[in-house]
Coordinates of C-alpha atoms in Angstrom, one line a residue:
M1 CA -42.4 -34.2 -15.4
N2 CA -41.1 -35.9 -18.6
I3 CA -39.3 -33.4 -20.8
E4 CA -38.2 -36.0 -23.4
P5 CA -40.0 -35.1 -26.7
E6 CA -41.9 -37.8 -28.5
L7 CA -40.2 -39.4 -31.5
H8 CA -42.7 -38.0 -34.1
V9 CA -42.1 -34.5 -32.8
I10 CA -38.4 -35.0 -33.1
R11 CA -38.7 -36.3 -36.6
A12 CA -40.9 -33.3 -37.6
F13 CA -38.4 -31.0 -36.0
Q14 CA -35.6 -32.5 -38.0
Q15 CA -37.5 -31.8 -41.1
G16 CA -37.7 -28.2 -40.2
D17 CA -41.3 -28.1 -38.8
S18 CA -41.6 -24.9 -36.7
D19 CA -44.4 -26.2 -34.6
A20 CA -42.3 -29.2 -33.6
F21 CA -39.5 -26.9 -32.8
K22 CA -41.8 -24.8 -30.6
T23 CA -43.0 -28.0 -28.9
I24 CA -39.4 -29.0 -28.1
Y25 CA -38.6 -25.5 -26.9
D26 CA -41.6 -25.4 -24.6
L27 CA -40.8 -28.9 -23.2
T28 CA -37.1 -28.3 -22.6
Q29 CA -36.5 -24.6 -22.2
G30 CA -36.6 -24.7 -18.4
Y31 CA -34.2 -27.6 -18.4
V32 CA -31.7 -25.8 -20.5
Y33 CA -32.0 -22.6 -18.6
S34 CA -31.4 -24.4 -15.3
I35 CA -28.3 -26.1 -16.7
I36 CA -26.8 -22.9 -17.9
Y37 CA -27.8 -20.8 -14.9
K38 CA -26.0 -23.2 -12.5
M39 CA -22.8 -22.7 -14.5
V40 CA -23.0 -19.0 -15.2
L41 CA -25.1 -17.6 -12.3
D42 CA -26.2 -14.6 -14.2
R43 CA -29.8 -14.4 -15.3
E44 CA -29.3 -12.1 -18.3
E45 CA -26.3 -14.1 -19.6
T46 CA -28.3 -17.3 -19.1
K47 CA -31.2 -16.0 -21.2
D48 CA -28.8 -15.0 -24.0
L49 CA -27.0 -18.3 -23.8
T50 CA -30.3 -20.3 -23.8
H51 CA -31.4 -18.5 -26.9
D52 CA -28.0 -19.2 -28.6
I53 CA -28.3 -22.9 -27.6
Y54 CA -31.7 -23.2 -29.3
V55 CA -30.3 -21.5 -32.4
K56 CA -27.5 -24.1 -32.4
I57 CA -30.0 -26.9 -31.8
Y58 CA -32.0 -25.9 -34.8
E59 CA -29.0 -25.5 -37.0
N60 CA -27.8 -29.0 -36.0
R61 CA -31.1 -30.7 -35.9
K62 CA -30.2 -33.2 -38.5
V63 CA -27.1 -34.3 -36.5
Y64 CA -29.3 -35.8 -33.7
V65 CA -29.7 -39.5 -34.1
P66 CA -33.3 -40.7 -33.3
G67 CA -33.3 -43.5 -30.8
N68 CA -30.8 -41.8 -28.6
K69 CA -32.1 -39.7 -25.7
F70 CA -32.8 -36.2 -27.0
T71 CA -32.2 -34.6 -23.6
T72 CA -28.7 -36.1 -23.5
W73 CA -27.9 -34.6 -26.9
L74 CA -29.4 -31.3 -25.7
Y75 CA -27.5 -31.4 -22.4
R76 CA -24.2 -31.9 -24.2
I77 CA -24.9 -29.0 -26.5
A78 CA -25.9 -26.8 -23.6
T79 CA -22.9 -27.6 -21.4
N80 CA -20.4 -27.4 -24.2
H81 CA -21.8 -24.0 -25.2
A82 CA -21.6 -22.8 -21.6
I83 CA -18.0 -24.0 -21.2
N84 CA -17.0 -22.2 -24.4
Y85 CA -18.7 -19.0 -23.1
L86 CA -16.9 -19.3 -19.7
N87 CA -13.6 -19.9 -21.4
K88 CA -14.0 -16.7 -23.4
K89 CA -15.5 -14.6 -20.5
R90 CA -13.3 -16.1 -17.7
S91 CA -15.9 -15.1 -15.2
F92 CA -17.1 -18.2 -13.5
F93 CA -19.0 -17.4 -10.3
I94 CA -20.6 -20.1 -8.3
R95 CA -20.8 -21.2 -4.6
L96 CA -19.2 -24.5 -3.9
P97 CA -18.2 -24.6 -0.2
Q98 CA -19.4 -28.1 0.2
L99 CA -16.7 -29.4 -2.1
F100 CA -14.2 -29.0 0.6
F101 CA -16.2 -31.1 3.0
H102 CA -17.1 -34.0 0.7
H103 CA -20.9 -33.4 0.7
S104 CA -21.3 -33.2 4.4
S105 CA -24.5 -31.2 4.7
D106 CA -23.8 -30.3 8.3
T107 CA -20.8 -28.3 7.4
S108 CA -22.3 -25.6 5.2
E109 CA -23.1 -23.5 8.2
Y110 CA -19.4 -23.2 9.0
V111 CA -18.6 -21.6 5.7
V112 CA -19.5 -18.0 6.0
E113 CA -20.4 -15.6 3.2
E114 CA -16.9 -14.0 3.2
D115 CA -15.5 -17.4 2.1
I116 CA -17.4 -17.3 -1.3
P117 CA -15.0 -14.9 -3.2
P118 CA -11.9 -17.1 -2.5
I119 CA -13.9 -20.1 -3.7
Q120 CA -14.8 -18.3 -6.8
K121 CA -11.2 -17.3 -7.4
A122 CA -10.1 -20.9 -6.9
L123 CA -12.8 -22.1 -9.4
K124 CA -11.6 -19.7 -12.0
Q125 CA -8.2 -21.3 -11.9
L126 CA -9.5 -24.8 -12.7
K127 CA -9.2 -26.1 -16.2
P128 CA -12.6 -26.1 -17.8
E129 CA -12.7 -29.9 -18.2
Y130 CA -12.1 -30.3 -14.4
R131 CA -14.5 -27.5 -13.5
I132 CA -17.4 -29.0 -15.5
C133 CA -16.8 -32.5 -14.0
V134 CA -16.7 -31.1 -10.5
I135 CA -19.9 -29.2 -11.1
L136 CA -21.8 -32.1 -12.6
R137 CA -20.8 -34.4 -9.7
D138 CA -20.9 -32.1 -6.7
I139 CA -23.7 -29.7 -7.7
E140 CA -25.8 -31.5 -10.2
D141 CA -25.2 -34.8 -8.2
L142 CA -24.8 -36.8 -11.4
S143 CA -23.2 -40.3 -11.2
Y144 CA -19.9 -40.9 -12.8
E145 CA -21.7 -42.9 -15.5
E146 CA -24.1 -40.0 -16.3
I147 CA -21.2 -37.6 -16.5
A148 CA -19.3 -39.8 -18.8
E149 CA -22.3 -40.1 -21.0
Q150 CA -23.0 -36.4 -21.0
L151 CA -19.4 -35.5 -21.8
C152 CA -18.7 -38.4 -24.2
V153 CA -15.7 -39.6 -22.2
N154 CA -15.0 -42.8 -20.3
I155 CA -15.6 -43.2 -16.6
G156 CA -11.9 -43.3 -15.7
T157 CA -11.5 -39.9 -17.3
V158 CA -14.4 -38.6 -15.3
R159 CA -13.0 -39.9 -12.0
S160 CA -9.6 -38.5 -12.8
R161 CA -10.9 -35.1 -13.7
I162 CA -13.0 -34.9 -10.6
N163 CA -10.2 -36.0 -8.3
R164 CA -7.7 -33.6 -9.9
G165 CA -10.2 -30.8 -10.0
R166 CA -11.0 -31.2 -6.3
K167 CA -7.3 -31.3 -5.4
Q168 CA -6.5 -28.2 -7.5
L169 CA -9.6 -26.4 -6.1
L170 CA -8.6 -27.1 -2.6
D171 CA -4.9 -26.1 -3.2
S172 CA -6.1 -22.8 -4.8
Y173 CA -8.5 -22.2 -2.0
I174 CA -5.9 -22.8 0.6
K175 CA -3.7 -20.2 -1.1
E176 CA -6.6 -17.8 -1.0
V177 CA -7.6 -18.2 2.7
G178 CA -4.7 -19.9 4.4
Q179 CA -4.2 -23.4 5.7
Y180 CA -5.3 -22.6 9.2
E181 CA -8.8 -21.6 8.3
I182 CA -9.2 -24.8 6.2
Q183 CA -8.1 -27.0 9.1
E184 CA -10.4 -25.2 11.5
A185 CA -13.4 -25.6 9.2
R186 CA -12.6 -29.3 8.7
Q187 CA -12.3 -29.8 12.5
Y188 CA -15.9 -28.6 12.9
S189 CA -17.2 -30.7 10.1
L190 CA -16.1 -34.1 11.6

């Protein structure tokens, strides 16, 4: 399903047309909600943040440059808003056991439910710029190029943030659960 609004709708929206805004909202609301929910993992907070994002989009509608992908602009606003929220709230809960096994789908069965809280604690310790890059790469499965475009940084910065984020995440996780459990889990994932 194509969620990219047509250019004439975007132009009408930029002029303040409420029907055009409703059309854009109807097209993209699910997209924005899913972005935010994957970062926040709280339905009520996601609803509130999604509403806030559309207020922000409306207020900044003239900043958007027609010709650029609208959904890229929207994605950037949504992720930045969610990052700001998470920085203020400092309650970032998400399940990321596959990070420690480099996307090996066979290993998720070896990570039990009790491992989730230490992962969440480890995630909270990451710098926000590392956290978002790790999420976009390992959860959203975006390419390095797509992440660079979304965050308006170069690819080298994205690679560096992902590598540093993964290393810090693993180090924090090891402190939470112990080196032995990590080695045991890796042994089964090979």
